[in-house]
Coordinates of C-alpha atoms in Angstrom, one line a residue:
M1347 CA -284.8 104.8 125.1
G1348 CA -286.0 101.2 125.0
H1349 CA -282.9 99.3 124.2
E1350 CA -285.1 96.2 124.3
G1351 CA -286.5 97.2 121.0
L1352 CA -283.3 96.1 119.3
G1353 CA -283.1 92.8 121.2
E1354 CA -280.1 93.1 123.6
A1355 CA -282.3 92.8 126.7
R1356 CA -283.5 89.4 125.6
G1357 CA -279.9 88.1 124.8
A1358 CA -280.5 88.3 121.1
V1359 CA -277.5 88.4 118.8
E1360 CA -277.8 89.9 115.3
L1361 CA -276.1 89.1 112.1
L1362 CA -276.5 92.3 110.0
A1363 CA -276.1 92.2 106.3
P1364 CA -275.8 94.9 103.6
A1365 CA -278.5 95.4 100.9
K1366 CA -277.7 97.4 97.8
D1367 CA -281.3 96.8 96.8
A1368 CA -284.4 94.8 97.9
E1369 CA -283.2 91.8 95.9
C1370 CA -279.9 91.7 97.9
G1371 CA -281.9 92.2 101.1
R1372 CA -284.1 89.2 100.4
A1373 CA -281.1 87.1 99.5
A1374 CA -279.4 88.1 102.8
I1375 CA -282.5 87.2 104.9
L1376 CA -282.9 83.8 103.1
C1377 CA -279.3 83.0 103.8
G1378 CA -279.8 83.7 107.5
A1379 CA -279.3 87.4 108.2
D1380 CA -281.1 88.6 111.3
A1381 CA -281.3 92.1 109.9
V1382 CA -280.3 94.1 106.8
Y1383 CA -279.4 97.8 106.4
I1384 CA -280.3 99.6 103.2
G1385 CA -280.2 103.1 101.8
G1386 CA -283.3 105.2 101.2
P1387 CA -283.9 107.4 98.2
R1388 CA -281.5 110.1 99.5
F1389 CA -279.0 110.9 102.3
G1390 CA -277.3 107.6 102.5
A1391 CA -273.5 107.3 102.9
R1392 CA -273.5 105.2 99.8
G1393 CA -275.0 107.6 97.4
R1394 CA -275.1 105.1 94.5
A1395 CA -277.2 102.6 96.6
G1396 CA -280.5 104.4 96.9
N1397 CA -283.9 102.7 97.1
S1398 CA -287.5 103.8 96.9
V1399 CA -289.7 103.8 100.1
E1400 CA -292.0 101.3 98.3
A1401 CA -289.1 98.8 97.7
I1402 CA -288.0 99.2 101.4
E1403 CA -291.6 98.5 102.5
G1404 CA -291.7 95.3 100.6
L1405 CA -288.4 94.2 102.0
A1406 CA -289.5 95.0 105.6
A1407 CA -292.7 92.9 105.2
F1408 CA -290.5 90.0 103.9
A1409 CA -288.0 90.3 106.7
H1410 CA -290.7 90.4 109.4
V1411 CA -291.9 87.0 108.4
Y1412 CA -288.7 85.7 110.0
R1413 CA -288.7 88.3 112.7
A1414 CA -285.7 89.8 110.9
R1415 CA -285.3 93.6 110.9
V1416 CA -284.7 96.3 108.3
F1417 CA -282.7 99.4 109.1
V1418 CA -282.5 102.4 106.7
A1419 CA -279.2 104.4 106.4
I1420 CA -279.9 108.1 106.4
N1421 CA -276.4 108.8 107.6
T1422 CA -275.0 111.8 105.7
I1423 CA -274.5 115.2 107.2
L1424 CA -277.3 117.6 106.1
S1425 CA -277.7 121.2 105.1
D1426 CA -280.4 123.4 106.6
S1427 CA -282.6 122.9 103.6
E1428 CA -282.1 119.1 103.5
L1429 CA -282.9 118.6 107.2
S1430 CA -286.7 118.8 106.8
Q1431 CA -286.5 116.5 103.7
A1432 CA -284.6 113.9 105.8
V1433 CA -287.2 114.2 108.6
E1434 CA -289.9 113.6 106.0
L1435 CA -288.0 110.6 104.8
I1436 CA -287.7 109.1 108.3
W1437 CA -291.4 109.5 108.8
A1438 CA -292.0 107.8 105.4
V1439 CA -289.8 104.8 106.2
H1440 CA -291.5 104.6 109.6
G1441 CA -294.8 104.2 107.8
A1442 CA -293.2 101.6 105.6
G1443 CA -292.5 99.4 108.6
V1444 CA -288.8 99.7 109.1
D1445 CA -287.2 98.9 112.4
G1446 CA -284.7 101.8 112.8
V1447 CA -282.7 104.4 111.1
I1448 CA -278.9 104.9 111.0
I1449 CA -278.0 108.6 111.3
Q1450 CA -274.9 110.8 111.6
D1451 CA -276.3 114.3 111.8
M1452 CA -277.1 115.4 115.3
G1453 CA -279.4 118.0 113.9
L1454 CA -282.0 115.3 113.5
L1455 CA -282.2 114.9 117.2
E1456 CA -283.6 118.5 117.3
C1457 CA -286.5 117.6 115.0
E1458 CA -289.8 115.9 115.5
L1459 CA -289.2 112.2 114.7
P1460 CA -291.3 109.1 114.8
P1461 CA -290.9 106.5 117.6
L1462 CA -288.2 104.7 115.7
P1463 CA -284.9 103.4 117.2
L1464 CA -282.0 105.6 116.2
I1465 CA -278.7 104.0 115.5
A1466 CA -275.6 106.1 115.7
S1467 CA -273.6 105.6 112.5
T1468 CA -269.9 104.7 112.7
Q1469 CA -269.6 108.1 111.0
T1470 CA -270.2 109.7 114.3
H1471 CA -266.7 108.7 115.2
N1472 CA -267.3 106.3 118.1
M1473 CA -263.9 105.4 119.4
T1474 CA -264.1 106.0 123.2
A1475 CA -266.3 105.0 126.0
E1476 CA -266.9 108.7 126.7
K1477 CA -268.3 109.2 123.2
V1478 CA -270.5 106.1 123.3
L1479 CA -271.9 107.1 126.7
F1480 CA -272.7 110.6 125.4
L1481 CA -274.6 109.1 122.5
E1482 CA -276.4 106.7 124.8
R1483 CA -277.5 109.5 127.0
A1484 CA -278.6 111.5 123.9
G1485 CA -281.2 108.9 123.1
F1486 CA -279.6 106.4 120.7
S1487 CA -280.8 102.8 120.8
R1488 CA -277.6 101.4 119.3
V1489 CA -274.1 102.6 118.6
I1490 CA -271.9 101.3 115.7
L1491 CA -268.3 101.2 116.8
E1492 CA -265.3 102.5 114.9
R1493 CA -263.5 99.8 112.9
E1494 CA -260.1 100.7 114.4
L1495 CA -260.9 99.6 117.9
T1496 CA -259.1 96.8 119.7
L1497 CA -260.9 94.1 121.6
E1498 CA -259.7 95.6 124.8
E1499 CA -261.1 99.0 123.9
I1500 CA -264.5 97.4 123.0
R1501 CA -264.5 95.7 126.4
E1502 CA -263.8 99.1 128.1
I1503 CA -266.7 100.7 126.2
R1504 CA -269.0 97.8 127.2
S1505 CA -268.0 98.1 130.9
T1506 CA -269.1 101.7 131.1
T1507 CA -272.1 101.8 128.8
E1508 CA -275.4 99.9 128.4
V1509 CA -276.5 100.9 124.9
P1510 CA -276.3 97.9 122.4
L1511 CA -273.1 97.8 120.5
E1512 CA -272.7 96.9 116.8
C1513 CA -269.4 96.3 115.1
F1514 CA -268.1 95.5 111.6
V1515 CA -266.7 92.0 111.1
H1516 CA -266.2 91.8 107.3
G1517 CA -265.7 93.9 104.2
A1518 CA -263.8 97.0 103.0
L1519 CA -261.9 99.1 105.5
C1520 CA -261.7 102.9 105.5
V1521 CA -258.1 103.9 106.4
C1522 CA -259.3 107.0 108.2
Q1523 CA -261.2 107.2 111.4
S1524 CA -264.9 107.1 110.5
G1525 CA -266.4 110.4 109.8
Q1526 CA -263.0 112.1 110.0
C1527 CA -261.9 111.7 106.4
F1528 CA -261.8 115.0 104.4
L1529 CA -259.2 113.9 101.8
S1530 CA -261.7 113.2 99.0
Y1531 CA -263.5 116.5 99.6
A1532 CA -260.3 118.4 99.9
I1533 CA -258.9 117.4 96.5
G1534 CA -262.1 116.9 94.5
G1535 CA -265.1 118.2 96.2
R1536 CA -266.6 114.8 96.8
S1537 CA -267.3 113.9 100.4
G1538 CA -267.7 110.6 102.2
N1539 CA -269.8 112.5 104.8
R1540 CA -272.1 113.4 102.0
G1541 CA -272.3 109.9 100.4
D1542 CA -269.9 110.6 97.6
C1543 CA -266.4 109.5 98.5
A1544 CA -264.1 109.2 95.5
Q1545 CA -261.8 106.8 97.5
P1546 CA -258.5 108.6 97.1
C1547 CA -257.1 106.1 99.6
R1548 CA -257.1 103.5 96.8
R1549 CA -254.9 105.6 94.5
Q1550 CA -251.2 105.3 93.9
Y1551 CA -248.7 107.5 95.8
S1552 CA -245.0 107.8 96.1
L1553 CA -243.5 108.3 99.5
L1554 CA -240.8 111.0 100.0
D1555 CA -238.7 112.1 102.9
G1556 CA -238.0 115.7 103.8
S1557 CA -235.1 116.0 101.3
G1558 CA -237.3 114.8 98.4
R1559 CA -235.7 111.4 98.3
V1560 CA -238.2 108.7 97.0
L1561 CA -238.6 106.0 99.6
V1562 CA -241.4 104.1 97.9
S1563 CA -242.5 104.6 94.3
E1564 CA -246.0 104.4 93.0
R1565 CA -247.7 102.1 95.5
H1566 CA -251.2 102.1 97.0
L1567 CA -249.8 103.2 100.3
L1568 CA -253.2 104.1 102.0
S1569 CA -255.1 101.1 100.6
L1570 CA -256.0 98.4 103.2
K1571 CA -256.9 94.8 103.0
D1572 CA -260.5 93.8 103.8
L1573 CA -261.7 93.0 107.3
N1574 CA -262.4 89.4 108.2
L1575 CA -263.1 88.6 111.9
T1576 CA -264.3 85.1 111.4
P1577 CA -262.0 83.7 114.2
D1578 CA -263.0 86.5 116.6
I1579 CA -266.8 86.2 116.8
G1580 CA -266.8 84.4 120.1
G1581 CA -264.4 87.0 121.6
L1582 CA -266.5 89.8 120.4
L1583 CA -269.6 88.2 121.9
D1584 CA -267.8 87.9 125.2
A1585 CA -266.7 91.5 124.9
G1586 CA -270.4 92.6 124.7
V1587 CA -271.0 93.1 121.0
R1588 CA -274.5 92.1 120.0
S1589 CA -274.7 93.0 116.3
F1590 CA -272.2 91.8 113.7
K1591 CA -272.1 93.9 110.6
I1592 CA -271.0 92.9 107.1
E1593 CA -269.9 95.9 105.0
G1594 CA -271.0 96.0 101.3
R1595 CA -273.9 98.1 100.3
L1596 CA -272.4 98.3 96.8
K1597 CA -271.9 94.5 96.5
D1598 CA -274.1 92.2 94.4
A1599 CA -276.4 89.4 95.5
G1600 CA -273.8 86.7 95.0
Y1601 CA -271.4 88.4 97.4
V1602 CA -274.2 88.8 99.9
K1603 CA -275.3 85.2 99.7
N1604 CA -271.8 83.9 100.1
V1605 CA -270.6 86.1 103.0
V1606 CA -273.9 86.0 104.9
S1607 CA -274.0 82.2 104.7
H1608 CA -270.5 81.9 106.0
Y1609 CA -271.1 84.2 109.0
R1610 CA -274.4 82.6 109.7
R1611 CA -272.5 79.3 110.4
T1612 CA -269.8 81.1 112.3
V1613 CA -272.1 83.0 114.6
D1614 CA -274.3 80.0 115.2
A1615 CA -271.3 78.0 116.2
A1616 CA -270.3 80.7 118.7
L1617 CA -273.8 80.9 120.1
A1618 CA -273.9 77.1 120.6
L1619 CA -271.2 77.6 123.2
R1620 CA -273.0 80.4 125.0
P1621 CA -276.4 79.2 126.3
G1622 CA -277.5 82.6 127.5
L1623 CA -277.5 84.1 124.0
R1624 CA -279.6 83.3 120.9
R1625 CA -280.3 84.4 117.4
A1626 CA -282.3 87.5 116.9
S1627 CA -284.6 86.0 114.3
F1628 CA -286.1 82.7 113.3
G1629 CA -285.7 80.2 110.5
E1630 CA -283.0 77.8 109.3
S1631 CA -281.5 78.5 105.9
E1632 CA -281.1 75.9 103.1
I1633 CA -278.4 76.7 100.6
E1634 CA -277.0 74.7 97.7
F1635 CA -273.4 75.9 97.9
E1636 CA -270.5 75.8 100.3
P1637 CA -269.8 79.4 101.4
D1638 CA -266.3 80.6 101.1
P1639 CA -265.6 84.4 101.6
A1640 CA -262.2 84.0 99.8
K1641 CA -264.1 83.3 96.6
S1642 CA -265.9 86.7 96.6
F1643 CA -264.3 90.1 96.0
N1644 CA -261.6 90.8 98.5
R1645 CA -258.2 92.5 98.7
G1646 CA -256.8 89.9 101.1
F1647 CA -258.0 89.7 104.7
T1648 CA -256.9 91.3 108.0
P1649 CA -258.2 91.5 111.5
Y1650 CA -257.1 95.2 111.4
F1651 CA -256.4 96.4 114.9
L1652 CA -258.6 94.1 116.9
H1653 CA -255.6 92.4 118.5
G1654 CA -253.4 95.4 118.4
R1655 CA -250.9 96.8 115.8
H1656 CA -249.3 94.4 113.3
R1657 CA -247.8 94.6 109.9
G1658 CA -249.4 93.4 106.7
I1659 CA -252.7 95.2 106.9
G1660 CA -252.1 97.1 103.7
S1661 CA -253.1 96.2 100.1
I1662 CA -250.3 98.3 98.7
E1663 CA -249.7 96.5 95.4
T1664 CA -253.3 96.9 94.2
P1665 CA -256.7 97.9 95.6
K1666 CA -258.3 95.3 93.3
S1667 CA -259.3 91.7 94.1
V1668 CA -256.3 89.5 93.2
G1669 CA -257.9 86.2 94.4
A1670 CA -256.5 82.9 95.6
T1671 CA -253.2 81.6 94.3
V1672 CA -253.6 79.0 91.6
G1673 CA -249.9 78.3 90.8
T1674 CA -246.9 79.3 88.8
V1675 CA -246.5 79.6 85.0
A1676 CA -244.2 76.8 84.0
A1677 CA -244.2 77.2 80.2
I1678 CA -245.8 79.1 77.3
D1679 CA -246.1 77.8 73.8
A1680 CA -248.4 77.6 70.9
R1681 CA -250.8 75.3 72.8
G1682 CA -251.2 77.9 75.6
V1683 CA -250.0 78.4 79.1
R1684 CA -249.0 75.6 81.4
I1685 CA -249.6 76.4 85.1
E1686 CA -248.3 74.2 87.8
G1687 CA -250.9 74.2 90.6
D1688 CA -254.6 73.9 90.9
A1689 CA -256.8 73.4 87.8
L1690 CA -258.4 76.3 86.0
R1691 CA -261.7 76.0 84.1
P1692 CA -263.2 77.9 81.1
G1693 CA -264.7 81.2 82.2
D1694 CA -262.5 81.6 85.3
G1695 CA -260.9 85.0 85.8
I1696 CA -257.2 85.2 86.6
A1697 CA -254.9 87.9 87.8
F1698 CA -251.1 88.2 87.9
F1699 CA -248.3 90.8 88.3
D1700 CA -245.9 91.2 85.4
G1701 CA -242.2 91.7 85.8
A1702 CA -242.7 95.4 86.3
G1703 CA -245.1 94.8 89.2
Q1704 CA -248.2 95.8 87.1
L1705 CA -251.4 93.9 87.7
H1706 CA -253.0 92.2 84.7
G1707 CA -256.4 90.4 84.5
T1708 CA -257.9 88.2 81.9
S1709 CA -260.1 85.1 81.6
V1710 CA -259.7 81.5 80.6
E1711 CA -261.1 80.8 77.2
G1712 CA -260.4 77.1 77.1
V1713 CA -258.5 74.2 78.7
E1714 CA -256.8 71.5 76.7
G1715 CA -254.8 68.9 78.6
D1716 CA -252.3 70.7 80.8
R1717 CA -252.6 74.0 78.9
V1718 CA -255.0 76.9 79.3
R1719 CA -255.9 79.3 76.6
L1720 CA -256.2 82.9 77.8
A1721 CA -258.3 85.7 76.3
D1722 CA -255.3 88.0 76.7
A1723 CA -251.8 86.6 77.4
S1724 CA -250.0 89.8 77.3
G1725 CA -247.7 90.4 80.3
I1726 CA -247.5 86.8 81.3
S1727 CA -244.2 84.9 81.4
P1728 CA -242.6 81.9 83.0
R1729 CA -242.4 81.9 86.8
V1730 CA -245.2 84.4 87.1
V1731 CA -247.6 83.6 90.0
V1732 CA -251.2 83.2 88.8
H1733 CA -254.3 83.9 91.0
R1734 CA -257.9 83.1 90.4
N1735 CA -260.1 86.1 91.1
L1736 CA -263.3 84.7 89.6
D1737 CA -264.3 81.1 90.1
R1738 CA -267.0 80.7 87.4
E1739 CA -268.2 77.3 88.7
F1740 CA -268.7 78.8 92.2
E1741 CA -270.4 81.9 90.8
N1742 CA -272.8 79.7 88.9
R1743 CA -273.7 77.8 92.0
L1744 CA -274.4 81.1 93.8
A1745 CA -276.5 82.4 91.0
R1746 CA -278.5 79.2 90.2
G1747 CA -278.5 77.4 93.6
R1748 CA -281.8 77.3 95.5
I1749 CA -281.9 79.2 98.8
A1750 CA -284.7 79.0 101.2
R1751 CA -285.4 79.7 104.9
R1752 CA -287.9 77.8 107.0
V1753 CA -289.4 78.6 110.4
A1754 CA -289.7 75.3 112.2
I1755 CA -293.2 74.6 113.4
D1756 CA -294.9 71.7 115.2
I1757 CA -298.1 70.2 113.7
R1758 CA -300.4 68.0 115.7
L1759 CA -303.5 66.0 114.9
R1760 CA -305.4 66.2 118.2
H1761 CA -308.7 65.2 119.7
G1762 CA -311.1 68.0 120.5
G1763 CA -314.2 66.7 122.2
S1764 CA -315.9 64.3 119.7
R1765 CA -313.6 64.8 116.7
P1766 CA -310.0 65.6 115.9
Y1767 CA -308.5 68.9 114.8
L1768 CA -305.2 70.2 113.4
E1769 CA -303.0 72.5 115.4
A1770 CA -299.8 74.3 114.5
R1771 CA -297.3 76.0 116.9
D1772 CA -294.4 78.2 116.0
P1773 CA -291.1 78.9 117.9
E1774 CA -292.7 82.0 119.6
G1775 CA -295.6 79.9 121.0
I1776 CA -298.1 81.2 118.5
R1777 CA -300.9 78.6 117.9
C1778 CA -303.7 78.2 115.5
A1779 CA -306.1 75.4 114.7
V1780 CA -308.3 74.0 111.9
E1781 CA -311.4 72.1 112.7
M1782 CA -312.4 69.1 110.6
P1783 CA -316.1 68.5 109.9
A1784 CA -317.3 65.1 111.1
A1785 CA -318.8 64.3 107.7
D1786 CA -315.3 64.3 106.2
L1787 CA -314.0 61.7 108.6
S1788 CA -314.4 57.9 108.7
R1789 CA -312.6 54.8 110.0
P1790 CA -309.6 53.7 108.0
K1791 CA -309.3 50.2 106.5
D1792 CA -305.5 50.3 107.2
P1793 CA -304.7 52.6 110.1
V1794 CA -300.9 52.3 109.7
A1795 CA -301.0 53.3 106.0
M1796 CA -303.4 56.1 106.8
A1797 CA -301.1 57.5 109.4
G1798 CA -298.4 57.6 106.8
V1799 CA -300.7 59.6 104.4
W1800 CA -301.4 62.1 107.2
R1801 CA -297.6 62.6 107.9
Q1802 CA -296.8 62.9 104.3
Q1803 CA -299.4 65.5 103.5
L1804 CA -298.9 67.5 106.7
G1805 CA -295.2 67.7 106.0
K1806 CA -295.5 69.2 102.5
L1807 CA -294.6 72.7 103.5
G1808 CA -292.2 73.4 100.5
G1809 CA -292.9 76.8 98.9
T1810 CA -293.9 78.3 102.3
E1811 CA -291.8 79.9 105.0
F1812 CA -292.4 77.0 107.3
G1813 CA -290.7 73.6 107.8
A1814 CA -292.1 70.8 110.0
R1815 CA -290.0 70.2 113.1
E1816 CA -292.4 67.7 114.5
I1817 CA -295.5 66.0 113.3
V1818 CA -297.5 64.3 116.0
L1819 CA -300.6 62.2 115.5
E1820 CA -302.2 62.1 118.9
C1821 CA -305.4 60.3 117.9
D1822 CA -305.7 56.7 119.0
E1823 CA -306.8 55.9 115.5
V1824 CA -306.3 58.4 112.7
P1825 CA -309.4 59.0 110.6
F1826 CA -309.6 58.2 107.0
V1827 CA -309.5 61.3 104.8
P1828 CA -308.6 61.6 101.1
A1829 CA -305.1 63.0 100.7
G1830 CA -306.4 66.0 98.8
K1831 CA -308.6 67.0 101.7
I1832 CA -305.7 66.7 104.2
A1833 CA -303.6 69.0 101.9
A1834 CA -306.4 71.5 101.8
W1835 CA -306.6 71.6 105.6
R1836 CA -302.8 71.9 105.7
R1837 CA -303.0 75.0 103.5
E1838 CA -305.7 76.5 105.6
L1839 CA -303.6 75.8 108.7
V1840 CA -300.6 77.5 107.2
A1841 CA -302.6 80.5 106.1
K1842 CA -304.0 80.9 109.6
L1843 CA -300.5 80.6 111.2
R1844 CA -299.1 83.1 108.8
A1845 CA -301.9 85.6 109.7
A1846 CA -301.5 85.0 113.4
R1847 CA -297.7 85.6 113.2
A1848 CA -298.3 88.8 111.2
A1849 CA -300.8 90.0 113.8
A1850 CA -298.4 89.2 116.7
F1851 CA -295.4 90.9 115.2
M1852 CA -294.1 93.7 117.4
P1853 CA -292.2 96.4 115.5
A1854 CA -289.2 97.9 117.2
R1855 CA -290.1 101.2 118.7
A1856 CA -288.3 103.8 120.8
E1857 CA -289.3 107.1 122.2
A1858 CA -288.1 110.1 120.2
P1859 CA -285.1 111.8 121.8
K1860 CA -285.9 114.7 124.1
G1861 CA -283.8 117.9 124.6
T1862 CA -280.9 116.4 126.5
S1863 CA -278.1 118.6 127.9
H1864 CA -275.4 116.3 129.4
P1865 CA -271.8 117.4 128.8
C1866 CA -270.4 116.8 125.4
P1867 CA -266.9 115.2 125.1
G1868 CA -264.6 117.7 123.3
R1869 CA -265.9 121.1 124.2
E1870 CA -264.3 123.0 121.3
M1871 CA -265.4 121.8 117.9
G1872 CA -263.9 122.7 114.5
F1873 CA -264.8 121.5 111.1
E1874 CA -264.1 117.9 112.1
A1875 CA -267.4 117.9 114.1
N1876 CA -269.3 117.9 110.8
V1877 CA -271.8 120.5 111.9
M1878 CA -273.6 121.5 108.7
N1879 CA -276.9 122.9 109.9
A1880 CA -278.2 125.2 112.6
K1881 CA -279.9 122.5 114.5
A1882 CA -276.8 120.4 114.8
R1883 CA -275.0 123.5 116.1
A1884 CA -277.8 124.1 118.6
F1885 CA -277.6 120.4 119.7
Y1886 CA -273.9 120.6 120.5
E1887 CA -274.1 124.1 122.1
R1888 CA -276.8 122.9 124.4
H1889 CA -274.5 120.1 125.5
G1890 CA -271.8 122.6 126.3
A1891 CA -269.7 122.6 123.2
L1892 CA -268.3 125.6 121.3
V1893 CA -268.6 125.1 117.6
T1894 CA -265.8 127.2 116.1
E1895 CA -266.2 126.1 112.5
P1896 CA -268.9 124.6 110.3
A1897 CA -268.5 121.4 108.4
A1898 CA -265.9 121.5 105.6
E1899 CA -268.6 120.6 103.1
T1900 CA -270.3 124.0 103.6
G1901 CA -267.5 125.4 101.5
E1902 CA -266.7 127.9 104.3
V1903 CA -263.5 126.3 105.5
D1904 CA -260.2 126.6 103.8
L1905 CA -258.6 123.2 104.1
A1906 CA -255.1 124.3 102.9
G1907 CA -252.6 123.4 105.5
R1908 CA -255.2 121.5 107.5
R1909 CA -255.3 117.9 108.7
V1910 CA -257.6 115.9 106.4
M1911 CA -257.1 112.4 107.7
T1912 CA -256.2 110.6 111.0
T1913 CA -255.5 106.9 111.0
R1914 CA -254.0 104.2 113.1
H1915 CA -252.4 102.8 109.9
C1916 CA -248.8 104.0 110.1
I1917 CA -246.7 103.9 106.9
R1918 CA -243.6 104.4 108.9
Y1919 CA -244.4 101.3 111.0
E1920 CA -245.2 99.3 107.8
L1921 CA -241.7 100.2 106.6
G1922 CA -240.1 98.9 109.8
Q1923 CA -239.1 102.4 110.9
C1924 CA -241.2 102.8 114.1
P1925 CA -239.2 104.7 116.7
R1926 CA -241.2 103.1 119.5
E1927 CA -240.5 99.6 118.3
S1928 CA -236.8 100.1 117.6
G1929 CA -236.0 102.4 120.5
G1930 CA -234.5 104.8 118.0
G1931 CA -235.2 106.2 114.5
T1932 CA -236.7 109.5 113.5
T1933 CA -240.2 110.9 113.7
E1934 CA -239.6 113.5 111.0
D1935 CA -242.5 114.2 108.5
L1936 CA -242.8 112.3 105.3
W1937 CA -244.8 113.3 102.1
L1938 CA -247.2 111.4 99.8
V1939 CA -247.3 112.6 96.2
D1940 CA -250.0 111.4 93.9
D1941 CA -250.0 110.9 90.1
R1942 CA -251.1 114.6 89.7
G1943 CA -248.1 115.9 91.7
R1944 CA -250.3 116.8 94.7
R1945 CA -248.4 116.6 98.0
F1946 CA -249.7 115.6 101.4
R1947 CA -247.6 115.9 104.5
L1948 CA -247.5 112.9 106.9
T1949 CA -247.0 113.6 110.6
F1950 CA -246.6 110.9 113.3
D1951 CA -248.0 111.0 116.8
C1952 CA -246.0 108.3 118.3
A1953 CA -247.4 108.8 121.8
G1954 CA -250.9 108.4 120.5
C1955 CA -249.7 105.8 117.9
H1956 CA -251.4 107.2 114.9
M1957 CA -250.6 109.0 111.6
E1958 CA -252.0 112.2 110.2
V1959 CA -252.4 113.4 106.6
W1960 CA -252.3 117.1 105.9
L1961 CA -253.3 119.0 102.8
E1962 CA -250.0 120.9 102.0
T1963 CA -251.2 123.9 100.0
A1964 CA -254.3 125.4 98.5
E1965 CA -253.0 124.4 95.1
G1966 CA -253.5 120.8 96.2
R1967 CA -257.2 121.2 95.8
T1968 CA -258.7 120.6 92.3
R1969 CA -262.0 121.9 91.1
A1970 CA -264.9 119.6 92.3
A1971 CA -265.8 119.0 88.6
D1972 CA -262.4 117.5 88.0
G1973 CA -262.7 114.9 90.7
P1974 CA -259.7 113.5 92.5

């Protein structure tokens, strides 16, 4: 399949950033991303983050200047009528110069596709070595791993497969195993597998036991903190991961700049300790802010299950961004609120929980001495802990600070026969030269001063994608040339190098999948297999599977009494009631009840160490128009 097309054979390591739109994509690349992933006009798992083919084409051209890549997410499941439209879109983005497409629907492998690398979305439920090997043999050029995997499980997958592996390292977490969440569709008709998840996992629920006793009242019991694997990049590299993915295709450019810049430094530090590996693209980033992921939207951070099960992964008090702790309210009077702790500034956003545990948010209107004046002080009282969830000064630096990225080049003034010439060389060994007419050259009155003029003019690469790593004057005596003429030759040299680099760029390509027939893991497939079209059914059946049900989203499956979510996040464990941990306790079912009175049964597979959520009755489902 040509795994080399995505870089792993050359030891390249990729930092992969989200792009809500082309602006975010350019910001990510300037801040050091080796690749970005972006949604097309349709069929992306983030339905609200679509982009035109023309915008994607412009982004791809920009990315390729730095040898960065652009991948397009076409990763929803597709109906029979949509399949041909998705194929047409894949051909269109291929023509636009993208470097791969992320897909979920296996029906696409039965279609005539362009020679683009195919990346198996995390929505294809990639949790085992057996599944990843199946996808590798089916023709995928890369597999995106399930977020729930432990480091040991990733090592196991790597030891038995060769396909390049991509994993998430930062951003929002889905509580359900990827591609296996049917809760949003079951209660409101909006499906994550169709790019329209309503995020019911972020809602409030009460937890009841079998007798109806309330164990926990009105908390966000399925809501998780955000992933942050900053300390684990080196371990993931050693485990065989070669693409580090930041979640966030609905995030703005400020978020992207901050988080990408942080991980650029983190990945580079890990690569510096591993001489056999290198960055997948070229160019050093220049930023005018100090990156800090804690200052961008987050629900608190967790490594999730990378190092095994542990408590504290939930964001049960609120699914919103609370921010960093500032201090505690010491007093409230006519002058304002006195907070003991870090200083706040006008324009900052703050959040706090009142005495009833309800989250409040407001902004700082002014600061006078040791008092802050709030836009809305309702709910605040002495001893309340205050958090800053918007640092206005930091956000201004993100918005206004200059960002640039320079490909380091060497420039030499050399002798060529009877007269000197200028030569430039880039990190890939691409060279170009500019000859200088003899009529424009003469002996300098002050050779030392003239050498300084040459260096100064040749180094003026600002406003281009290049930066001078080395400027060497190899002539015994540099010729006298007016500064303006040197600048003109420099511009000509840069134009030639830019053209030579564009001509030398090799797009990532891979042979289109053929009709493979190796055995499929899991021979009997129900609605959880997400088979929505006839070609996907044919694909699985050719690989030995029996498809007993179509995808839930066809509307042909009654989900009443069916399992709609499987997760490693265990509410019983979070409550300190794990039978395996205590050596006792009960494994009886529990129930979640939402604010509309809908009930969901929780079952616990203690042997497999996961929790399941079941739609209790047909009445639990609302009309799609109502939403969840």
